[in-house]
mmCIF file with all atom_site columns, C-alpha atoms and ligand atoms in Angstrom:
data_model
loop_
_atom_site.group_PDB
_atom_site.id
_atom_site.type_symbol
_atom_site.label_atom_id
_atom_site.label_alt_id
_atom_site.label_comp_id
_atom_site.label_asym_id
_atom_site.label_entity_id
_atom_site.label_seq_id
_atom_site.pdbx_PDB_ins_code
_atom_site.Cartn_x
_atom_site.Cartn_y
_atom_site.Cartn_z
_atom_site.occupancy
_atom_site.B_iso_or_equiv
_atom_site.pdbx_formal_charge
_atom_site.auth_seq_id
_atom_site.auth_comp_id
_atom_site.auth_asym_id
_atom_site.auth_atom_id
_atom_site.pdbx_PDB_model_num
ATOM   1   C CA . UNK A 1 1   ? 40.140 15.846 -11.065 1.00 0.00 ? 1   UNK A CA 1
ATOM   2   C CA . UNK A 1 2   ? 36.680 15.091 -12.124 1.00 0.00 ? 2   UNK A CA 1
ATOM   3   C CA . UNK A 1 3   ? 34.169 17.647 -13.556 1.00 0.00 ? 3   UNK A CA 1
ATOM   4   C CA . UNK A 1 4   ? 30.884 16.863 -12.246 1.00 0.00 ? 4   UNK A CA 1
ATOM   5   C CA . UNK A 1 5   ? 27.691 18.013 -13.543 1.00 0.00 ? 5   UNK A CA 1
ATOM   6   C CA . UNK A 1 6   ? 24.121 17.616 -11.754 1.00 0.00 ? 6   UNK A CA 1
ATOM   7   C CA . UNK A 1 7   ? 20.786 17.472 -13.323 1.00 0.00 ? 7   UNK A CA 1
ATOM   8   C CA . UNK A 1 8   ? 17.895 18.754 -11.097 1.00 0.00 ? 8   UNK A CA 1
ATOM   9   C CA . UNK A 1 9   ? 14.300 19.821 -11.106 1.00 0.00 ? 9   UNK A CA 1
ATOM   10  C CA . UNK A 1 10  ? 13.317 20.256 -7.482  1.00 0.00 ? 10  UNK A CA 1
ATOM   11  C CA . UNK A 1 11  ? 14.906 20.909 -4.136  1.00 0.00 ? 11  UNK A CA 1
ATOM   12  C CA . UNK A 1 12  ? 18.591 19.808 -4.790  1.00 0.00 ? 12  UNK A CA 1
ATOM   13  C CA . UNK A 1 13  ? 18.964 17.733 -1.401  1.00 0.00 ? 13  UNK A CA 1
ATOM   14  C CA . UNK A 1 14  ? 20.607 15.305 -2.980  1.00 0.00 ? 14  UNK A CA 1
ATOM   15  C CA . UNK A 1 15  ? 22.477 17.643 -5.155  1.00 0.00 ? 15  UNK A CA 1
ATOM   16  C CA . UNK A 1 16  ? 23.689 19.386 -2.015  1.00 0.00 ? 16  UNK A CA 1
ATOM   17  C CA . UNK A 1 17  ? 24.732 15.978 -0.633  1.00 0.00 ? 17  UNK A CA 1
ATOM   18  C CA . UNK A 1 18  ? 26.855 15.699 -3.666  1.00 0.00 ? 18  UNK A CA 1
ATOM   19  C CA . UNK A 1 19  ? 28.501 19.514 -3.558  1.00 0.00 ? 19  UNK A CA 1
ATOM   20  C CA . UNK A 1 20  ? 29.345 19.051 0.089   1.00 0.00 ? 20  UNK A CA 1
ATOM   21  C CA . UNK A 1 21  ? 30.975 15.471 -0.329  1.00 0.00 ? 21  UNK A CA 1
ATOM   22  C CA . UNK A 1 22  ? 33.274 17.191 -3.424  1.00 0.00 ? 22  UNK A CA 1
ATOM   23  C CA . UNK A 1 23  ? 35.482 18.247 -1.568  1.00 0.00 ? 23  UNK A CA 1
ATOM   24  C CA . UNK A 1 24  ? 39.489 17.848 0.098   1.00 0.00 ? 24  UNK A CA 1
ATOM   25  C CA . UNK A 1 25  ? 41.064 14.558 -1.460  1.00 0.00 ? 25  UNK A CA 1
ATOM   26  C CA . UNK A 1 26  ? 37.841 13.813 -2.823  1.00 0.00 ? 26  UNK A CA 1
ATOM   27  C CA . UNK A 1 27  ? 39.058 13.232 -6.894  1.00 0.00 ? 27  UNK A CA 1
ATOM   28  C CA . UNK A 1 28  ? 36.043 15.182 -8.476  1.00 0.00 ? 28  UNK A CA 1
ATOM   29  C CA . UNK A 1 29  ? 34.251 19.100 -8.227  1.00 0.00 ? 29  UNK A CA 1
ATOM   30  C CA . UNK A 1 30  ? 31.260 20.170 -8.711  1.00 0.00 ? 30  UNK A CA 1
ATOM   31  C CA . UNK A 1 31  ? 31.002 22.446 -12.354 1.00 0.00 ? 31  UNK A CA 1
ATOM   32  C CA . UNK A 1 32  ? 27.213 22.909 -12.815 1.00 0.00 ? 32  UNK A CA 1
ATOM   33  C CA . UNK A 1 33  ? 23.989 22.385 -12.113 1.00 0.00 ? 33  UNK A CA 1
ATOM   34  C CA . UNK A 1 34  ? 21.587 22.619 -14.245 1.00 0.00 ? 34  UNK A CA 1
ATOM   35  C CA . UNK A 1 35  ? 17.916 22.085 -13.819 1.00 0.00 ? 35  UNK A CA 1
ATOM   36  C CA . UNK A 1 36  ? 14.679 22.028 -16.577 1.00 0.00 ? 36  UNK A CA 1
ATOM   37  C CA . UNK A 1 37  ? 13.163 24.202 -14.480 1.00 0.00 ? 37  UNK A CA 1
ATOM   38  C CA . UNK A 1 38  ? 14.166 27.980 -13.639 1.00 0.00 ? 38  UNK A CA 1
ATOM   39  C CA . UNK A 1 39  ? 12.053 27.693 -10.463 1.00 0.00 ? 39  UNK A CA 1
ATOM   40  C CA . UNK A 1 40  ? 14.052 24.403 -8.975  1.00 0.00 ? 40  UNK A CA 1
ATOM   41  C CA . UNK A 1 41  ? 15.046 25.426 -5.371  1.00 0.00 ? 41  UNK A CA 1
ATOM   42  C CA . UNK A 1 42  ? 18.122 23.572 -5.847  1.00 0.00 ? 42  UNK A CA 1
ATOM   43  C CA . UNK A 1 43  ? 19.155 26.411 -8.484  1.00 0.00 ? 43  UNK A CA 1
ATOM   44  C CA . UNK A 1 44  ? 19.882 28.950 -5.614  1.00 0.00 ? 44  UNK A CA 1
ATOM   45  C CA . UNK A 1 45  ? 20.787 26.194 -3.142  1.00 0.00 ? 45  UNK A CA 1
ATOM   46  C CA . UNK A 1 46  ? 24.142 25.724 -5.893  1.00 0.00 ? 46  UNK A CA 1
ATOM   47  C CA . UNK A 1 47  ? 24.868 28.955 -6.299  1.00 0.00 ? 47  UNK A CA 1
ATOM   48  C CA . UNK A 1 48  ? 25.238 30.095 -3.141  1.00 0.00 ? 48  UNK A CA 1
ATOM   49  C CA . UNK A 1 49  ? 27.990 27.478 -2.754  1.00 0.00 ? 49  UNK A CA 1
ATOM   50  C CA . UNK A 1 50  ? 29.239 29.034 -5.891  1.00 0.00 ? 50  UNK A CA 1
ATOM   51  C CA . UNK A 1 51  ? 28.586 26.484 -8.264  1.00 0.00 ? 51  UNK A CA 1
ATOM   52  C CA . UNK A 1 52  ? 27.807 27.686 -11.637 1.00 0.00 ? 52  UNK A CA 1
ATOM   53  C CA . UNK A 1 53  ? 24.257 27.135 -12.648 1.00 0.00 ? 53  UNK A CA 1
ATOM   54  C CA . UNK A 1 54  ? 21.840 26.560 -15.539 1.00 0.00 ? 54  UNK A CA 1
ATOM   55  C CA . UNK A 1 55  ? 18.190 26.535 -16.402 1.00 0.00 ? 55  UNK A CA 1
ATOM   56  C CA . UNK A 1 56  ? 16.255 25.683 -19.650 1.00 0.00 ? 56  UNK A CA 1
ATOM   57  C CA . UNK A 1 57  ? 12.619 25.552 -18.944 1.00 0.00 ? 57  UNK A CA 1
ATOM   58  C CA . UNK A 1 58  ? 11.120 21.907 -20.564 1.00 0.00 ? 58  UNK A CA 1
ATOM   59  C CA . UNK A 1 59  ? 7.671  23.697 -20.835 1.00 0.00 ? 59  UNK A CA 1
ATOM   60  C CA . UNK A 1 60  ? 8.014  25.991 -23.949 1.00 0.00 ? 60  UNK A CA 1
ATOM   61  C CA . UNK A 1 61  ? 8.943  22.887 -26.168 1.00 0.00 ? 61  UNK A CA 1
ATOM   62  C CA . UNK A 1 62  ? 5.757  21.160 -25.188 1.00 0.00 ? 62  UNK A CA 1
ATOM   63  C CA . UNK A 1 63  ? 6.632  17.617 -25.185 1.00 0.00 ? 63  UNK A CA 1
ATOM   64  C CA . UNK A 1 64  ? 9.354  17.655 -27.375 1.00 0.00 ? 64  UNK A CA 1
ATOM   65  C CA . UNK A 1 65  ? 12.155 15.825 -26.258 1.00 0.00 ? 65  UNK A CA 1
ATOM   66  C CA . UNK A 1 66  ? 15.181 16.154 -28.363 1.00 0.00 ? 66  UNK A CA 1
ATOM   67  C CA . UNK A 1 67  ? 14.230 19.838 -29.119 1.00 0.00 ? 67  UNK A CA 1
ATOM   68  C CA . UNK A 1 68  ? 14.403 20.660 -25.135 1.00 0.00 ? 68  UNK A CA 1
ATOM   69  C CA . UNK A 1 69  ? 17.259 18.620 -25.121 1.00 0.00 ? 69  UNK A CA 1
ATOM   70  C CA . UNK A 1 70  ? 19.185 20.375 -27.762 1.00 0.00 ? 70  UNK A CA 1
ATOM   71  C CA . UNK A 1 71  ? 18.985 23.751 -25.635 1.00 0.00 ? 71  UNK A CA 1
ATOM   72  C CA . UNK A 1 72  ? 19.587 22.023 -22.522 1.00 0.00 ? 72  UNK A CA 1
ATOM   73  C CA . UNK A 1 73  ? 22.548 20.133 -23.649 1.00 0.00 ? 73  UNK A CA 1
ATOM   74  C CA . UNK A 1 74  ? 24.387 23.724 -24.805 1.00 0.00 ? 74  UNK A CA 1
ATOM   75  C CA . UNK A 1 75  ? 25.301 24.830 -20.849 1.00 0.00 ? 75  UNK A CA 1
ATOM   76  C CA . UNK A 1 76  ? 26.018 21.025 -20.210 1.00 0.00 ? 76  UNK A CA 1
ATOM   77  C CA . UNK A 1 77  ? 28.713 20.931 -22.641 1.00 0.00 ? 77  UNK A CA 1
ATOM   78  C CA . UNK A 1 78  ? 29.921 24.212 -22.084 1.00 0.00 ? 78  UNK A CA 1
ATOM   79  C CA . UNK A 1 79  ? 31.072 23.176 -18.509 1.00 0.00 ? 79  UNK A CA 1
ATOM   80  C CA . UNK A 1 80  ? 32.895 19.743 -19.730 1.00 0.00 ? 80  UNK A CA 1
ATOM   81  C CA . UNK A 1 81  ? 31.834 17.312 -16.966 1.00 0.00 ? 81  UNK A CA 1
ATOM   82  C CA . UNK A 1 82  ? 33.303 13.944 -17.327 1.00 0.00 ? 82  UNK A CA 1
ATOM   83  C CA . UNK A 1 83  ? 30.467 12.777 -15.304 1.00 0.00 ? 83  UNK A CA 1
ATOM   84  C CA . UNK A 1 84  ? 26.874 13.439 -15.125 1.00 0.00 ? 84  UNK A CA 1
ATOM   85  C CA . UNK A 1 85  ? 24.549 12.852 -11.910 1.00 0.00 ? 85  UNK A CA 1
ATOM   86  C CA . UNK A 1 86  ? 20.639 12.853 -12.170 1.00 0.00 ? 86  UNK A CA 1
ATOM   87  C CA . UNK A 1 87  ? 19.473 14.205 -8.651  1.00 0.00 ? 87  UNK A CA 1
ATOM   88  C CA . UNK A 1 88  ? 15.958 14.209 -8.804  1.00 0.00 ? 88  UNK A CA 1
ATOM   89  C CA . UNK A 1 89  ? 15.884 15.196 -12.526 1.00 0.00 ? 89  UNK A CA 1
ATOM   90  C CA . UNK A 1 90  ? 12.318 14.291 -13.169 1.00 0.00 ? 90  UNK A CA 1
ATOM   91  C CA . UNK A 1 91  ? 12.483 14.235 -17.285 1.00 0.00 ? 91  UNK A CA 1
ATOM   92  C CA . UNK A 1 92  ? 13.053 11.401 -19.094 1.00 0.00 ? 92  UNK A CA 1
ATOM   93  C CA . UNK A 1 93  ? 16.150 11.380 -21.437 1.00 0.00 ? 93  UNK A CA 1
ATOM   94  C CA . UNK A 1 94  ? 15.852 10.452 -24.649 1.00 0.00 ? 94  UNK A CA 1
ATOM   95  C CA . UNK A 1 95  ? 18.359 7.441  -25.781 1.00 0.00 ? 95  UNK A CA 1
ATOM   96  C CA . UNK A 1 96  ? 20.308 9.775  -27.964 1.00 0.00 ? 96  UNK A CA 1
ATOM   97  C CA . UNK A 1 97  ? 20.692 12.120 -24.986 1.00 0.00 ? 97  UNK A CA 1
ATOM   98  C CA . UNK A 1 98  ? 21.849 9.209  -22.787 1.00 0.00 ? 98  UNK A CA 1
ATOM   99  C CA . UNK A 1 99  ? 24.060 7.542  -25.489 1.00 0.00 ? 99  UNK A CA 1
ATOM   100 C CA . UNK A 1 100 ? 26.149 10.876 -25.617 1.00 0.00 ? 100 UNK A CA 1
ATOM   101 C CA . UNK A 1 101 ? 27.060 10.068 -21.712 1.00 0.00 ? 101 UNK A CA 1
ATOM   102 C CA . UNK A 1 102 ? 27.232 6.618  -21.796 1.00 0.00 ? 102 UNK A CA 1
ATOM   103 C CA . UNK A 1 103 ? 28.933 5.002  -18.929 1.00 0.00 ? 103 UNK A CA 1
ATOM   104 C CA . UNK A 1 104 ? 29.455 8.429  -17.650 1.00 0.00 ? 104 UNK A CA 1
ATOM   105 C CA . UNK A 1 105 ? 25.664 9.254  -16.228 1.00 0.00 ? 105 UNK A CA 1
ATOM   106 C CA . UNK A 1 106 ? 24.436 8.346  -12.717 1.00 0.00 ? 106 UNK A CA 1
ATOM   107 C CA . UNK A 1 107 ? 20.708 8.243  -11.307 1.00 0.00 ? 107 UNK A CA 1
ATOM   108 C CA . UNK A 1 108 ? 19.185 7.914  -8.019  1.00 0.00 ? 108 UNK A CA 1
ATOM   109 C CA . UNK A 1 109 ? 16.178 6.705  -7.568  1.00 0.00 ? 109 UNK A CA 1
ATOM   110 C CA . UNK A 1 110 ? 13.886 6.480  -4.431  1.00 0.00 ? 110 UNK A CA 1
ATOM   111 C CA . UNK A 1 111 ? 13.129 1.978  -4.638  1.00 0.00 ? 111 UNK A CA 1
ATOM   112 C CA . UNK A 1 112 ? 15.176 -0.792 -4.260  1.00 0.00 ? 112 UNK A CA 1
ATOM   113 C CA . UNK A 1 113 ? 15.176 -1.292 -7.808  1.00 0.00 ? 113 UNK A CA 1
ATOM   114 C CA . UNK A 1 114 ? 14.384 -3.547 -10.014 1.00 0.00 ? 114 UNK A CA 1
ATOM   115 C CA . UNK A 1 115 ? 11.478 -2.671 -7.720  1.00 0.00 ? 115 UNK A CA 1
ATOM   116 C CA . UNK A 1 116 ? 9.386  0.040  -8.367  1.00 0.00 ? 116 UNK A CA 1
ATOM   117 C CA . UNK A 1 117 ? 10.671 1.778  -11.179 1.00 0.00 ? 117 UNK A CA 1
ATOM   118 C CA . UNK A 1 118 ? 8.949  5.168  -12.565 1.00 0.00 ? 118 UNK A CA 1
ATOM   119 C CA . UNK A 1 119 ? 6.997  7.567  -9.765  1.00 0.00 ? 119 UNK A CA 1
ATOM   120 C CA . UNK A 1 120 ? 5.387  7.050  -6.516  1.00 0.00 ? 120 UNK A CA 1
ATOM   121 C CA . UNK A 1 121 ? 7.514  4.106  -5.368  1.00 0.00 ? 121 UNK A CA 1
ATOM   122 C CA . UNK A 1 122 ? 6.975  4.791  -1.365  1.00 0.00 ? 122 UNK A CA 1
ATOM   123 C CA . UNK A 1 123 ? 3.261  4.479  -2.122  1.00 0.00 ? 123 UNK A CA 1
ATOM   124 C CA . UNK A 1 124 ? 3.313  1.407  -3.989  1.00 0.00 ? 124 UNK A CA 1
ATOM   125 C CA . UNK A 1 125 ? 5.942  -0.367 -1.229  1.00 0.00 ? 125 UNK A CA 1
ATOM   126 C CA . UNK A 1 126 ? 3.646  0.571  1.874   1.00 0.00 ? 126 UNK A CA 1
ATOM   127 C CA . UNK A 1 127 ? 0.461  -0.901 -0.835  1.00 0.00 ? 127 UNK A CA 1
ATOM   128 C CA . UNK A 1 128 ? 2.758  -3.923 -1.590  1.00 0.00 ? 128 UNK A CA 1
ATOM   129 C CA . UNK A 1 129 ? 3.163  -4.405 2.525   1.00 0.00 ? 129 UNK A CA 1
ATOM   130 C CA . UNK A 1 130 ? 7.084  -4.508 1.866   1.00 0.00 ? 130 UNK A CA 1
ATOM   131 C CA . UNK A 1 131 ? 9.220  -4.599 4.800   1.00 0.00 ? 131 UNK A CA 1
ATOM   132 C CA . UNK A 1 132 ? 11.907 -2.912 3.837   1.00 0.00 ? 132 UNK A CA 1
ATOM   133 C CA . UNK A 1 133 ? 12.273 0.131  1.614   1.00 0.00 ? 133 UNK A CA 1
ATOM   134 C CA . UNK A 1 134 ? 15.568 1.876  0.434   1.00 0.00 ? 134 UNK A CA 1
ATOM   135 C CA . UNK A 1 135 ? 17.414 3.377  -2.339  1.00 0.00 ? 135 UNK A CA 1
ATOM   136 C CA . UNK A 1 136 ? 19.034 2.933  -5.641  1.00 0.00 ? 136 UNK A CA 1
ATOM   137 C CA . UNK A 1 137 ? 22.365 4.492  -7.456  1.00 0.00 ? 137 UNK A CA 1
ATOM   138 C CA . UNK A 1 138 ? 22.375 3.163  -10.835 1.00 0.00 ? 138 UNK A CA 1
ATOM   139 C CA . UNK A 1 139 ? 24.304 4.163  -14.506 1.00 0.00 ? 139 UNK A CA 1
ATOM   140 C CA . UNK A 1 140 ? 22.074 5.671  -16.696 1.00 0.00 ? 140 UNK A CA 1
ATOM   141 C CA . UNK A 1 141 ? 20.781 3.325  -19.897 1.00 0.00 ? 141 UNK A CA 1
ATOM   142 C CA . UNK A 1 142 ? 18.325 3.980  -22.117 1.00 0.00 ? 142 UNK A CA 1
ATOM   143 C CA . UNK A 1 143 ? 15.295 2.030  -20.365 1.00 0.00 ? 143 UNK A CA 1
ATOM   144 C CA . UNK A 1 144 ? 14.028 4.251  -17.678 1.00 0.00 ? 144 UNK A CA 1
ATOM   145 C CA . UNK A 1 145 ? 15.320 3.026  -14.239 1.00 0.00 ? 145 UNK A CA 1
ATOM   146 C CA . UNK A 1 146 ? 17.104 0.528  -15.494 1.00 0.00 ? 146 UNK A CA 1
ATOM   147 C CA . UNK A 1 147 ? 20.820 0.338  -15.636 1.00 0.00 ? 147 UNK A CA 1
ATOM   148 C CA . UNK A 1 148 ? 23.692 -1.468 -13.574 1.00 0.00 ? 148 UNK A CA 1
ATOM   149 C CA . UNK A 1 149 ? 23.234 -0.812 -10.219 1.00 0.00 ? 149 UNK A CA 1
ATOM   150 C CA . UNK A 1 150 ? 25.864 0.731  -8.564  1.00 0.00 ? 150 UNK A CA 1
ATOM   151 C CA . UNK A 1 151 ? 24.994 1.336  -5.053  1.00 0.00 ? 151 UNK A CA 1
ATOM   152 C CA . UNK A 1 152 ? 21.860 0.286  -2.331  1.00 0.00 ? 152 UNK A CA 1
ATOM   153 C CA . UNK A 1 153 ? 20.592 0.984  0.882   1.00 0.00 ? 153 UNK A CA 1
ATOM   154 C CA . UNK A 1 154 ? 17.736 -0.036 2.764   1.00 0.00 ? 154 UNK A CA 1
ATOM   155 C CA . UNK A 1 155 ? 15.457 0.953  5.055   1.00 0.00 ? 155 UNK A CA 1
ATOM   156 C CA . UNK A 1 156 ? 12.640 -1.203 7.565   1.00 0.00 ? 156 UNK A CA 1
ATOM   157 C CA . UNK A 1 157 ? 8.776  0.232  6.569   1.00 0.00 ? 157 UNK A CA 1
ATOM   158 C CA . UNK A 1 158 ? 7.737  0.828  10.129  1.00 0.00 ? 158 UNK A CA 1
ATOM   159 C CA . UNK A 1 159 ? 3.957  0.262  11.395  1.00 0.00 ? 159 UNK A CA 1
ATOM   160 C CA . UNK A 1 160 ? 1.724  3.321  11.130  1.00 0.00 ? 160 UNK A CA 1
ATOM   161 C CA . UNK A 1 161 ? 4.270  4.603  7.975   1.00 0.00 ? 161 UNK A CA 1
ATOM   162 C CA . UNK A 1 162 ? 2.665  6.818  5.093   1.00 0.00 ? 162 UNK A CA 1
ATOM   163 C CA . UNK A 1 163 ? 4.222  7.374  1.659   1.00 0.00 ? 163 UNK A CA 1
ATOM   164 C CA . UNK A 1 164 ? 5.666  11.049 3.697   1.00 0.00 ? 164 UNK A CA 1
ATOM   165 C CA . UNK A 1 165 ? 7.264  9.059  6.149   1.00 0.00 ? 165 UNK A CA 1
ATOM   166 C CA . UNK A 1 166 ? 9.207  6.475  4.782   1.00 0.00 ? 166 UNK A CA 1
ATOM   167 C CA . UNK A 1 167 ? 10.229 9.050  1.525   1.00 0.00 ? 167 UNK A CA 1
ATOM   168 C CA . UNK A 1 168 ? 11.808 10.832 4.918   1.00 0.00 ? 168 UNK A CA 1
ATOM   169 C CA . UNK A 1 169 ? 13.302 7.885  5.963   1.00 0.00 ? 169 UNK A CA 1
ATOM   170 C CA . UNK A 1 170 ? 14.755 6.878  2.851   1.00 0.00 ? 170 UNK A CA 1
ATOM   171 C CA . UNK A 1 171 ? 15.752 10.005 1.435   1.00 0.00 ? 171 UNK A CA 1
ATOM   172 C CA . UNK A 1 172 ? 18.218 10.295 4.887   1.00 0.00 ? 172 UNK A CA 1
ATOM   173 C CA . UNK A 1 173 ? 20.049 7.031  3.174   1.00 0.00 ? 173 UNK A CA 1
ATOM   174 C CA . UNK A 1 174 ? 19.743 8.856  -0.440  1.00 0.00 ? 174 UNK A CA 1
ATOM   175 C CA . UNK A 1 175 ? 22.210 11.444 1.014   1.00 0.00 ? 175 UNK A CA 1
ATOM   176 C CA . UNK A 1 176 ? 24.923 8.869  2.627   1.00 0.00 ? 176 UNK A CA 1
ATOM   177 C CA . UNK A 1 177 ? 24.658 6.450  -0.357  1.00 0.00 ? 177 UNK A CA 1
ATOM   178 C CA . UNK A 1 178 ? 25.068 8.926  -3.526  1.00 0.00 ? 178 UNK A CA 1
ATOM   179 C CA . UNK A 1 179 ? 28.263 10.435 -2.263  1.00 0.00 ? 179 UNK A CA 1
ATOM   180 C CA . UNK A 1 180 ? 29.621 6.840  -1.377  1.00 0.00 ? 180 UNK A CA 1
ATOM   181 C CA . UNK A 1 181 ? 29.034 5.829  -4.910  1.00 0.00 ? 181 UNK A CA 1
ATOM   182 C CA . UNK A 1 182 ? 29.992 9.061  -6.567  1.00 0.00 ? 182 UNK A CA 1
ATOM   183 C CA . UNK A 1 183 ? 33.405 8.776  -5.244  1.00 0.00 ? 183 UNK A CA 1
ATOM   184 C CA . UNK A 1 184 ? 34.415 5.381  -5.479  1.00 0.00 ? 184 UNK A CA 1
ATOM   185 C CA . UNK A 1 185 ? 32.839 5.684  -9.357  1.00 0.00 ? 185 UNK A CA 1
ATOM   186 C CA . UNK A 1 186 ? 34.953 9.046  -9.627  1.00 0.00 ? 186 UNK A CA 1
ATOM   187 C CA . UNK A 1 187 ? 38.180 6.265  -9.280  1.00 0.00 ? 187 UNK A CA 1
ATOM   188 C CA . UNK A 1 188 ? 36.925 3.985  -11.688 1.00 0.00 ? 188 UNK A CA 1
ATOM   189 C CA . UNK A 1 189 ? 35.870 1.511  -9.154  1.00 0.00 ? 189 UNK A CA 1
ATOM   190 C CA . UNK A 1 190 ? 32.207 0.300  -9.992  1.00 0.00 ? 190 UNK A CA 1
ATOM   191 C CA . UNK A 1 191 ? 31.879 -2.351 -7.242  1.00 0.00 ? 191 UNK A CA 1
ATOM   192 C CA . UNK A 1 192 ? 28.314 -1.746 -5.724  1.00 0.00 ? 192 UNK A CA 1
ATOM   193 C CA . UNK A 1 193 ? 27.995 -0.065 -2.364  1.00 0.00 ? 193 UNK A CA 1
ATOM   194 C CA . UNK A 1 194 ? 26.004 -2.084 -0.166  1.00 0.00 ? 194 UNK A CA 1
ATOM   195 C CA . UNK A 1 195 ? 24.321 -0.693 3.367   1.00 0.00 ? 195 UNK A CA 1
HETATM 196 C C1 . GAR B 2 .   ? 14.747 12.018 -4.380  1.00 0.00 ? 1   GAR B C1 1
HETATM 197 O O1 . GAR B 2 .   ? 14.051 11.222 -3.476  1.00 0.00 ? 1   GAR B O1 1
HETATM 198 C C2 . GAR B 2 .   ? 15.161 11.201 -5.586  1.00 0.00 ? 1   GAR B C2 1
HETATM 199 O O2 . GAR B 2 .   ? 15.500 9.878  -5.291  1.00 0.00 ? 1   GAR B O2 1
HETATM 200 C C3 . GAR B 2 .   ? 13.895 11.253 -6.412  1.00 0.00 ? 1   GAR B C3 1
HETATM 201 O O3 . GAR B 2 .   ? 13.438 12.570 -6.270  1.00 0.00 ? 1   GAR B O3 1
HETATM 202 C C4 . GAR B 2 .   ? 13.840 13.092 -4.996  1.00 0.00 ? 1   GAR B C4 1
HETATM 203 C C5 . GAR B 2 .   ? 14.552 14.394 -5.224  1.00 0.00 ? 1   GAR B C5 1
HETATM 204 O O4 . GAR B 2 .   ? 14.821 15.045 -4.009  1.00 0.00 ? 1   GAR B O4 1
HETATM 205 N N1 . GAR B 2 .   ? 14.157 10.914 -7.785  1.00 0.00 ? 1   GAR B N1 1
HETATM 206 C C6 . GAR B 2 .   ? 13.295 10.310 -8.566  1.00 0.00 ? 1   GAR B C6 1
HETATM 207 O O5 . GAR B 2 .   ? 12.180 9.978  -8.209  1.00 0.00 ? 1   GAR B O5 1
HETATM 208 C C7 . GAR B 2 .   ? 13.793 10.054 -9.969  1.00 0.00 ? 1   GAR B C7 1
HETATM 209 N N2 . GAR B 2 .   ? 12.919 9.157  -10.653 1.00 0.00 ? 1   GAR B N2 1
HETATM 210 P P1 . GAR B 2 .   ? 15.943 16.184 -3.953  1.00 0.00 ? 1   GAR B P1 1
HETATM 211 O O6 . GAR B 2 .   ? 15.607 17.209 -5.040  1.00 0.00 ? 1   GAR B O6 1
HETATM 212 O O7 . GAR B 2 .   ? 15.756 16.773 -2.581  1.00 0.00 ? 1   GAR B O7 1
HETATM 213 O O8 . GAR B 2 .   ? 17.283 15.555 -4.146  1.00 0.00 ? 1   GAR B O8 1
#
C-alpha cells in the first residue's frame, strides 16, 4: 500500500477528491495533510475523515524558502509517504525541496498546460478567447508548472463565461481527473489520462 501525503493551502476540494478515491482495492491511503497555512479549510475538512494533519505557517519566515521548508518538511517525513500530491498548495518549492521527492510528487494545476502556467489561468484563457479550457496532472520538477504531464481534461469556454465560471467548470474535471491519475501512478503506470 501506498502512503500518500497532500500539500494544501486553501479549501482541500481536491484533497477531498483524493481521500475519498483512497479507498477499497484502491493500492494507496491517505497519511497526512499538511498545509502552510493553519487557517486552510481543507485542515478540518481531513481530519474529520480522520486523516492526520499538519500546519506550519509560511508567514513567520518571511520569504524564506528553505527555512519554511525545513519546518515544514519535519511532519512530512514523520508520516513516510511514498508519494506526495500538491492540491492547491500555492508556495513554490524550492529545487532542493522537490529533488528530495523526485519522481514521487504530483501537481494539479487549473490550464491545459504548457498553457498558462503560474496564477490566474481562467482569466487569461477567457482574455486569450480560447475555446476550450481544462486541467493538468503533472510530476513535480523544479521549473514551476512544468513537469511530465500525467493526466488532462478539458472543458468548452461557453459564451457569457467569467474567470468564476469556467474555474467552476473546470475544477468539476479537477476532481474526476486527479484520482484517475493518482491511482494508475500509485501502480507504476505513468501513461497519461486523457478526457
Ligand atoms: C484548484 O483549482 C487547483 O487546480 C489550483 O487551486 C485550486 C485549489 O482548490 N491550483 C493551483 O492554482 C496551483 N498553481 P481546492 O483547494 O479546492 O482543491
Amino acid at each position: 500500500m501506498k502512503r500518500v501525503a497532500i500539500l494544501i493551502s486553501g479549501g482541500g476540494s481536491n484533497m477531498l477528491a483524493l481521500c475519498e478515491s483512497m479507498t477499497g482495492d484502491h493500492p494507496a491511503r491517505p497519511v497526512l495533510v499538511a498545509s502552510n497555512d493553519p487557517e486552510a479549510g481543507g485542515l478540518k475538512k481531513a481530519a474529520a475523515l480522520g486523516i492526520p494533519t499538519a500546519a506550519v505557517d509560511h508567514r513567520p519566515f518571511a520569504g524564506d524558502r528553505a527555512a519554511f521548508e525545513a519546518e515544514f518538511l519535519k511532519p512530512i517525513l514523520a508520516a513516510g509517504p511514498d508519494i506526495l500530491c500538491l492540491a492547491g498548495f500555492m508556495r513554490v518549492l524550492t529545487p532542493g525541496f522537490v529533488e528530495r521527492f523526485k519522481g514521487r510528487m504530483l501537481n494539479i494545476h487549473p490550464s491545459l498546460l504548457p498553457k498558462y502556467p503560474g496564477l490566474d489561468t481562467h482569466a487569461r484563457a477567457l482574455a486569450a478567447g480560447d475555446a476550450e479550457a481544462g486541467c493538468t496532472v503533472h510530476e513535480v520538477t523544479p521549473v514551476l508548472d512544468d513537469g511530465p504531464i500525467l493526466g488532462q481534461a478539458r472543458v468548452p469556454v461557453l459564451a457569457g463565461d467569467t474567470a468564476e465560471t469556467l474555474a467552476a467548470r473546470v475544477l468539476r474535471e479537477e476532481h474526476r481527473l486527479y484520482p484517475a491519475v493518482l491511482r494508475r501512478f500509485a501502480c507504476g503506470d505513468r501513461t497519461p489520462v486523457r478526457s
